[in-house]
GROMACS .gro file of N, CA and C in nm:
model
  393
    1UNK      N    1 -12.338   2.998  -0.572
    1UNK     CA    2 -12.274   3.031  -0.447
    1UNK      C    3 -12.368   3.116  -0.363
    2UNK      N    4 -12.374   3.089  -0.234
    2UNK     CA    5 -12.455   3.167  -0.141
    2UNK      C    6 -12.400   3.308  -0.127
    3UNK      N    7 -12.490   3.399  -0.097
    3UNK     CA    8 -12.447   3.534  -0.060
    3UNK      C    9 -12.372   3.525   0.071
    4UNK      N   10 -12.264   3.599   0.086
    4UNK     CA   11 -12.188   3.597   0.210
    4UNK      C   12 -12.274   3.636   0.328
    5UNK      N   13 -12.374   3.722   0.308
    5UNK     CA   14 -12.461   3.766   0.415
    5UNK      C   15 -12.551   3.655   0.469
    6UNK      N   16 -12.568   3.546   0.392
    6UNK     CA   17 -12.656   3.438   0.438
    6UNK      C   18 -12.578   3.323   0.500
    7UNK      N   19 -12.447   3.335   0.512
    7UNK     CA   20 -12.365   3.230   0.571
    7UNK      C   21 -12.349   3.252   0.720
    8UNK      N   22 -12.330   3.144   0.794
    8UNK     CA   23 -12.307   3.152   0.939
    8UNK      C   24 -12.158   3.159   0.968
    9UNK      N   25 -12.123   3.234   1.073
    9UNK     CA   26 -11.985   3.232   1.123
    9UNK      C   27 -11.968   3.098   1.194
   10UNK      N   28 -11.868   3.022   1.156
   10UNK     CA   29 -11.846   2.889   1.212
   10UNK      C   30 -11.740   2.890   1.321
   11UNK      N   31 -11.628   2.958   1.295
   11UNK     CA   32 -11.516   2.962   1.389
   11UNK      C   33 -11.459   3.103   1.395
   12UNK      N   34 -11.431   3.150   1.515
   12UNK     CA   35 -11.357   3.274   1.535
   12UNK      C   36 -11.224   3.234   1.596
   13UNK      N   37 -11.114   3.275   1.532
   13UNK     CA   38 -10.980   3.244   1.583
   13UNK      C   39 -10.929   3.365   1.660
   14UNK      N   40 -10.890   3.339   1.786
   14UNK     CA   41 -10.833   3.443   1.871
   14UNK      C   42 -10.686   3.414   1.891
   15UNK      N   43 -10.599   3.507   1.854
   15UNK     CA   44 -10.456   3.490   1.870
   15UNK      C   45 -10.419   3.524   2.015
   16UNK      N   46 -10.339   3.439   2.078
   16UNK     CA   47 -10.306   3.456   2.220
   16UNK      C   48 -10.156   3.441   2.242
   17UNK      N   49 -10.103   3.522   2.334
   17UNK     CA   50  -9.960   3.517   2.364
   17UNK      C   51  -9.926   3.405   2.463
   18UNK      N   52 -10.009   3.384   2.563
   18UNK     CA   53  -9.984   3.280   2.664
   18UNK      C   54 -10.090   3.172   2.648
   19UNK      N   55 -10.067   3.084   2.552
   19UNK     CA   56 -10.166   2.984   2.512
   19UNK      C   57 -10.219   2.902   2.629
   20UNK      N   58 -10.130   2.847   2.712
   20UNK     CA   59 -10.174   2.761   2.823
   20UNK      C   60 -10.261   2.837   2.923
   21UNK      N   61 -10.223   2.959   2.955
   21UNK     CA   62 -10.299   3.041   3.051
   21UNK      C   63 -10.438   3.071   2.997
   22UNK      N   64 -10.447   3.110   2.870
   22UNK     CA   65 -10.576   3.144   2.811
   22UNK      C   66 -10.663   3.019   2.797
   23UNK      N   67 -10.604   2.907   2.759
   23UNK     CA   68 -10.679   2.782   2.749
   23UNK      C   69 -10.739   2.744   2.884
   24UNK      N   70 -10.662   2.756   2.990
   24UNK     CA   71 -10.713   2.724   3.125
   24UNK      C   72 -10.826   2.819   3.163
   25UNK      N   73 -10.815   2.946   3.127
   25UNK     CA   74 -10.922   3.043   3.153
   25UNK      C   75 -11.052   2.996   3.089
   26UNK      N   76 -11.049   2.956   2.964
   26UNK     CA   77 -11.170   2.912   2.894
   26UNK      C   78 -11.226   2.785   2.957
   27UNK      N   79 -11.141   2.695   2.999
   27UNK     CA   80 -11.188   2.573   3.065
   27UNK      C   81 -11.253   2.606   3.198
   28UNK      N   82 -11.190   2.693   3.277
   28UNK     CA   83 -11.238   2.721   3.412
   28UNK      C   84 -11.355   2.819   3.413
   29UNK      N   85 -11.349   2.924   3.334
   29UNK     CA   86 -11.454   3.027   3.337
   29UNK      C   87 -11.578   2.983   3.261
   30UNK      N   88 -11.561   2.929   3.142
   30UNK     CA   89 -11.677   2.888   3.063
   30UNK      C   90 -11.718   2.744   3.091
   31UNK      N   91 -11.632   2.666   3.157
   31UNK     CA   92 -11.665   2.529   3.191
   31UNK      C   93 -11.663   2.435   3.071
   32UNK      N   94 -11.583   2.466   2.970
   32UNK     CA   95 -11.577   2.386   2.848
   32UNK      C   96 -11.453   2.298   2.846
   33UNK      N   97 -11.463   2.191   2.770
   33UNK     CA   98 -11.348   2.114   2.731
   33UNK      C   99 -11.329   2.136   2.581
   34UNK      N  100 -11.207   2.140   2.537
   34UNK     CA  101 -11.180   2.162   2.394
   34UNK      C  102 -11.230   2.044   2.312
   35UNK      N  103 -11.287   2.075   2.195
   35UNK     CA  104 -11.330   1.969   2.103
   35UNK      C  105 -11.215   1.930   2.010
   36UNK      N  106 -11.114   2.015   2.004
   36UNK     CA  107 -10.990   1.985   1.932
   36UNK      C  108 -10.879   2.057   2.006
   37UNK      N  109 -10.763   1.991   2.015
   37UNK     CA  110 -10.651   2.053   2.086
   37UNK      C  111 -10.520   1.995   2.037
   38UNK      N  112 -10.420   2.083   2.020
   38UNK     CA  113 -10.283   2.038   1.997
   38UNK      C  114 -10.191   2.132   2.074
   39UNK      N  115 -10.064   2.138   2.041
   39UNK     CA  116  -9.969   2.217   2.119
   39UNK      C  117  -9.990   2.367   2.106
   40UNK      N  118 -10.056   2.412   1.999
   40UNK     CA  119 -10.069   2.556   1.974
   40UNK      C  120 -10.213   2.602   1.955
   41UNK      N  121 -10.309   2.511   1.967
   41UNK     CA  122 -10.447   2.545   1.937
   41UNK      C  123 -10.543   2.468   2.026
   42UNK      N  124 -10.655   2.532   2.062
   42UNK     CA  125 -10.764   2.465   2.134
   42UNK      C  126 -10.894   2.525   2.084
   43UNK      N  127 -10.988   2.441   2.045
   43UNK     CA  128 -11.116   2.485   1.990
   43UNK      C  129 -11.225   2.454   2.092
   44UNK      N  130 -11.302   2.558   2.129
   44UNK     CA  131 -11.409   2.544   2.226
   44UNK      C  132 -11.545   2.570   2.160
   45UNK      N  133 -11.645   2.487   2.190
   45UNK     CA  134 -11.777   2.504   2.129
   45UNK      C  135 -11.859   2.611   2.200
   46UNK      N  136 -11.917   2.701   2.124
   46UNK     CA  137 -12.008   2.803   2.175
   46UNK      C  138 -12.136   2.795   2.094
   47UNK      N  139 -12.223   2.702   2.129
   47UNK     CA  140 -12.351   2.689   2.057
   47UNK      C  141 -12.330   2.656   1.911
   48UNK      N  142 -12.368   2.750   1.822
   48UNK     CA  143 -12.360   2.723   1.678
   48UNK      C  144 -12.228   2.768   1.616
   49UNK      N  145 -12.129   2.801   1.699
   49UNK     CA  146 -11.998   2.839   1.646
   49UNK      C  147 -11.890   2.796   1.745
   50UNK      N  148 -11.767   2.808   1.705
   50UNK     CA  149 -11.654   2.769   1.790
   50UNK      C  150 -11.554   2.883   1.800
   51UNK      N  151 -11.481   2.885   1.912
   51UNK     CA  152 -11.371   2.979   1.931
   51UNK      C  153 -11.243   2.897   1.930
   52UNK      N  154 -11.153   2.934   1.840
   52UNK     CA  155 -11.024   2.867   1.828
   52UNK      C  156 -10.918   2.957   1.891
   53UNK      N  157 -10.860   2.913   2.001
   53UNK     CA  158 -10.748   2.984   2.062
   53UNK      C  159 -10.622   2.937   1.990
   54UNK      N  160 -10.546   3.029   1.935
   54UNK     CA  161 -10.428   2.993   1.858
   54UNK      C  162 -10.308   3.073   1.907
   55UNK      N  163 -10.201   3.002   1.937
   55UNK     CA  164 -10.078   3.068   1.982
   55UNK      C  165 -10.035   3.170   1.878
   56UNK      N  166  -9.999   3.288   1.925
   56UNK     CA  167  -9.962   3.400   1.837
   56UNK      C  168  -9.849   3.361   1.741
   57UNK      N  169  -9.766   3.265   1.780
   57UNK     CA  170  -9.656   3.221   1.694
   57UNK      C  171  -9.705   3.163   1.562
   58UNK      N  172  -9.829   3.120   1.557
   58UNK     CA  173  -9.886   3.060   1.435
   58UNK      C  174  -9.960   3.162   1.349
   59UNK      N  175  -9.971   3.286   1.395
   59UNK     CA  176 -10.054   3.385   1.325
   59UNK      C  177  -9.996   3.428   1.190
   60UNK      N  178  -9.865   3.433   1.178
   60UNK     CA  179  -9.804   3.483   1.055
   60UNK      C  180  -9.851   3.402   0.934
   61UNK      N  181  -9.851   3.271   0.947
   61UNK     CA  182  -9.890   3.186   0.835
   61UNK      C  183 -10.034   3.213   0.791
   62UNK      N  184 -10.123   3.238   0.886
   62UNK     CA  185 -10.263   3.262   0.853
   62UNK      C  186 -10.288   3.403   0.800
   63UNK      N  187 -10.210   3.498   0.846
   63UNK     CA  188 -10.239   3.639   0.819
   63UNK      C  189 -10.151   3.704   0.713
   64UNK      N  190 -10.040   3.640   0.674
   64UNK     CA  191  -9.946   3.708   0.584
   64UNK      C  192 -10.013   3.747   0.454
   65UNK      N  193  -9.988   3.862   0.401
   65UNK     CA  194  -9.889   3.959   0.444
   65UNK      C  195  -9.941   4.053   0.554
   66UNK      N  196 -10.061   4.031   0.605
   66UNK     CA  197 -10.114   4.114   0.713
   66UNK      C  198 -10.044   4.084   0.844
   67UNK      N  199 -10.075   4.162   0.945
   67UNK     CA  200 -10.015   4.143   1.076
   67UNK      C  201 -10.124   4.136   1.182
   68UNK      N  202 -10.088   4.085   1.298
   68UNK     CA  203 -10.177   4.077   1.412
   68UNK      C  204 -10.136   4.186   1.510
   69UNK      N  205 -10.232   4.263   1.557
   69UNK     CA  206 -10.203   4.370   1.653
   69UNK      C  207 -10.162   4.311   1.787
   70UNK      N  208 -10.075   4.382   1.857
   70UNK     CA  209 -10.034   4.339   1.991
   70UNK      C  210 -10.151   4.355   2.086
   71UNK      N  211 -10.156   4.270   2.189
   71UNK     CA  212 -10.266   4.276   2.285
   71UNK      C  213 -10.272   4.411   2.356
   72UNK      N  214 -10.160   4.481   2.366
   72UNK     CA  215 -10.156   4.612   2.431
   72UNK      C  216 -10.230   4.719   2.350
   73UNK      N  217 -10.264   4.690   2.226
   73UNK     CA  218 -10.331   4.786   2.140
   73UNK      C  219 -10.476   4.810   2.182
   74UNK      N  220 -10.532   4.721   2.265
   74UNK     CA  221 -10.670   4.735   2.309
   74UNK      C  222 -10.764   4.649   2.227
   75UNK      N  223 -10.885   4.635   2.276
   75UNK     CA  224 -10.985   4.550   2.209
   75UNK      C  225 -11.033   4.616   2.081
   76UNK      N  226 -11.057   4.531   1.981
   76UNK     CA  227 -11.109   4.579   1.854
   76UNK      C  228 -11.242   4.514   1.822
   77UNK      N  229 -11.293   4.430   1.912
   77UNK     CA  230 -11.424   4.369   1.895
   77UNK      C  231 -11.473   4.323   2.031
   78UNK      N  232 -11.601   4.286   2.036
   78UNK     CA  233 -11.663   4.241   2.160
   78UNK      C  234 -11.750   4.121   2.125
   79UNK      N  235 -11.724   4.008   2.189
   79UNK     CA  236 -11.806   3.889   2.171
   79UNK      C  237 -11.914   3.888   2.278
   80UNK      N  238 -12.039   3.869   2.238
   80UNK     CA  239 -12.151   3.876   2.331
   80UNK      C  240 -12.218   3.740   2.346
   81UNK      N  241 -12.246   3.705   2.472
   81UNK     CA  242 -12.320   3.584   2.505
   81UNK      C  243 -12.452   3.626   2.570
   82UNK      N  244 -12.563   3.582   2.515
   82UNK     CA  245 -12.695   3.610   2.575
   82UNK      C  246 -12.715   3.518   2.694
   83UNK      N  247 -12.762   3.575   2.805
   83UNK     CA  248 -12.789   3.498   2.927
   83UNK      C  249 -12.926   3.538   2.980
   84UNK      N  250 -12.980   3.455   3.069
   84UNK     CA  251 -13.110   3.483   3.130
   84UNK      C  252 -13.099   3.581   3.247
   85UNK      N  253 -12.984   3.581   3.316
   85UNK     CA  254 -12.970   3.663   3.436
   85UNK      C  255 -12.825   3.712   3.447
   86UNK      N  256 -12.801   3.835   3.404
   86UNK     CA  257 -12.665   3.892   3.404
   86UNK      C  258 -12.607   3.895   3.545
   87UNK      N  259 -12.688   3.933   3.644
   87UNK     CA  260 -12.637   3.944   3.781
   87UNK      C  261 -12.587   3.810   3.834
   88UNK      N  262 -12.662   3.704   3.808
   88UNK     CA  263 -12.621   3.571   3.852
   88UNK      C  264 -12.493   3.527   3.782
   89UNK      N  265 -12.482   3.555   3.653
   89UNK     CA  266 -12.361   3.519   3.579
   89UNK      C  267 -12.242   3.601   3.630
   90UNK      N  268 -12.264   3.729   3.662
   90UNK     CA  269 -12.156   3.811   3.718
   90UNK      C  270 -12.107   3.753   3.850
   91UNK      N  271 -12.199   3.709   3.935
   91UNK     CA  272 -12.160   3.646   4.061
   91UNK      C  273 -12.076   3.521   4.035
   92UNK      N  274 -12.115   3.442   3.936
   92UNK     CA  275 -12.041   3.320   3.902
   92UNK      C  276 -11.903   3.355   3.847
   93UNK      N  277 -11.896   3.456   3.760
   93UNK     CA  278 -11.766   3.499   3.707
   93UNK      C  279 -11.673   3.544   3.819
   94UNK      N  280 -11.725   3.625   3.910
   94UNK     CA  281 -11.645   3.674   4.022
   94UNK      C  282 -11.596   3.558   4.108
   95UNK      N  283 -11.681   3.456   4.128
   95UNK     CA  284 -11.639   3.340   4.208
   95UNK      C  285 -11.528   3.261   4.139
   96UNK      N  286 -11.516   3.277   4.008
   96UNK     CA  287 -11.410   3.211   3.931
   96UNK      C  288 -11.290   3.302   3.912
   97UNK      N  289 -11.288   3.415   3.980
   97UNK     CA  290 -11.173   3.505   3.976
   97UNK      C  291 -11.169   3.600   3.860
   98UNK      N  292 -11.282   3.620   3.792
   98UNK     CA  293 -11.286   3.709   3.677
   98UNK      C  294 -11.324   3.850   3.723
   99UNK      N  295 -11.242   3.948   3.687
   99UNK     CA  296 -11.271   4.088   3.718
   99UNK      C  297 -11.353   4.148   3.604
  100UNK      N  298 -11.462   4.212   3.638
  100UNK     CA  299 -11.546   4.277   3.537
  100UNK      C  300 -11.485   4.409   3.494
  101UNK      N  301 -11.496   4.440   3.366
  101UNK     CA  302 -11.458   4.572   3.316
  101UNK      C  303 -11.565   4.673   3.353
  102UNK      N  304 -11.691   4.631   3.340
  102UNK     CA  305 -11.804   4.717   3.374
  102UNK      C  306 -11.928   4.632   3.397
  103UNK      N  307 -12.026   4.695   3.457
  103UNK     CA  308 -12.155   4.629   3.475
  103UNK      C  309 -12.171   4.560   3.608
  104UNK      N  310 -12.289   4.506   3.624
  104UNK     CA  311 -12.402   4.511   3.531
  104UNK      C  312 -12.459   4.652   3.515
  105UNK      N  313 -12.496   4.681   3.391
  105UNK     CA  314 -12.549   4.812   3.353
  105UNK      C  315 -12.675   4.791   3.269
  106UNK      N  316 -12.782   4.864   3.301
  106UNK     CA  317 -12.901   4.864   3.215
  106UNK      C  318 -12.876   4.964   3.103
  107UNK      N  319 -12.873   4.915   2.980
  107UNK     CA  320 -12.845   4.999   2.864
  107UNK      C  321 -12.974   5.060   2.810
  108UNK      N  322 -12.965   5.177   2.745
  108UNK     CA  323 -13.087   5.243   2.694
  108UNK      C  324 -13.159   5.164   2.586
  109UNK      N  325 -13.093   5.067   2.525
  109UNK     CA  326 -13.156   4.987   2.419
  109UNK      C  327 -13.225   4.862   2.473
  110UNK      N  328 -13.244   4.855   2.608
  110UNK     CA  329 -13.323   4.748   2.666
  110UNK      C  330 -13.247   4.621   2.698
  111UNK      N  331 -13.118   4.631   2.721
  111UNK     CA  332 -13.034   4.514   2.752
  111UNK      C  333 -12.952   4.545   2.877
  112UNK      N  334 -12.941   4.450   2.967
  112UNK     CA  335 -12.854   4.461   3.084
  112UNK      C  336 -12.725   4.388   3.050
  113UNK      N  337 -12.610   4.455   3.066
  113UNK     CA  338 -12.483   4.397   3.023
  113UNK      C  339 -12.376   4.408   3.129
  114UNK      N  340 -12.273   4.327   3.113
  114UNK     CA  341 -12.149   4.335   3.188
  114UNK      C  342 -12.039   4.283   3.096
  115UNK      N  343 -11.918   4.335   3.113
  115UNK     CA  344 -11.807   4.297   3.026
  115UNK      C  345 -11.684   4.256   3.106
  116UNK      N  346 -11.603   4.171   3.044
  116UNK     CA  347 -11.476   4.127   3.102
  116UNK      C  348 -11.383   4.091   2.988
  117UNK      N  349 -11.256   4.070   3.019
  117UNK     CA  350 -11.161   4.026   2.917
  117UNK      C  351 -11.099   3.893   2.958
  118UNK      N  352 -11.057   3.817   2.857
  118UNK     CA  353 -10.979   3.696   2.886
  118UNK      C  354 -10.834   3.738   2.909
  119UNK      N  355 -10.746   3.647   2.950
  119UNK     CA  356 -10.607   3.685   2.979
  119UNK      C  357 -10.530   3.741   2.858
  120UNK      N  358 -10.579   3.716   2.737
  120UNK     CA  359 -10.512   3.770   2.618
  120UNK      C  360 -10.567   3.906   2.579
  121UNK      N  361 -10.667   3.958   2.653
  121UNK     CA  362 -10.722   4.089   2.625
  121UNK      C  363 -10.845   4.091   2.536
  122UNK      N  364 -10.899   3.973   2.498
  122UNK     CA  365 -11.019   3.968   2.415
  122UNK      C  366 -11.141   4.000   2.501
  123UNK      N  367 -11.225   4.092   2.453
  123UNK     CA  368 -11.339   4.140   2.530
  123UNK      C  369 -11.462   4.052   2.510
  124UNK      N  370 -11.528   4.023   2.621
  124UNK     CA  371 -11.652   3.945   2.624
  124UNK      C  372 -11.758   4.026   2.695
  125UNK      N  373 -11.882   4.010   2.651
  125UNK     CA  374 -11.996   4.075   2.715
  125UNK      C  375 -12.101   3.969   2.741
  126UNK      N  376 -12.164   3.978   2.857
  126UNK     CA  377 -12.283   3.896   2.882
  126UNK      C  378 -12.400   3.993   2.878
  127UNK      N  379 -12.510   3.950   2.817
  127UNK     CA  380 -12.623   4.040   2.793
  127UNK      C  381 -12.754   3.971   2.822
  128UNK      N  382 -12.840   4.041   2.895
  128UNK     CA  383 -12.974   3.993   2.928
  128UNK      C  384 -13.075   4.088   2.866
  129UNK      N  385 -13.167   4.035   2.787
  129UNK     CA  386 -13.271   4.117   2.728
  129UNK      C  387 -13.370   4.156   2.837
  130UNK      N  388 -13.394   4.286   2.853
  130UNK     CA  389 -13.490   4.334   2.951
  130UNK      C  390 -13.627   4.343   2.885
  131UNK      N  391 -13.732   4.332   2.965
  131UNK     CA  392 -13.868   4.337   2.905
  131UNK      C  393 -13.910   4.474   2.867
   0.00000   0.00000   0.00000
């Protein structure tokens, strides 16, 4: 068996309260079509991994006996997409009606970033490596 550290993350499942609204956000903002879709789930390709949007009503079966935190609890992770030009992507996001949480900001570790959330409260960051 491989070491867990040498395996790739294949799918990240995001639990969402308003499935149709969040699905439309991913289609419109990221410009993707789902590679799989049913009444409660839509899977979108992100390079070498996929994001599965799953209606919160289905979370109990996957998580029991654990629970899923309410979206009002705040973000507990940040998904980052590397881009060539953060400012241009921010302009595109704004043209699609996306409000930025912050940025663009030049970070002390040599990356220019900006962040936003999807309608379910999941945090996304776009990041440009500075020279």
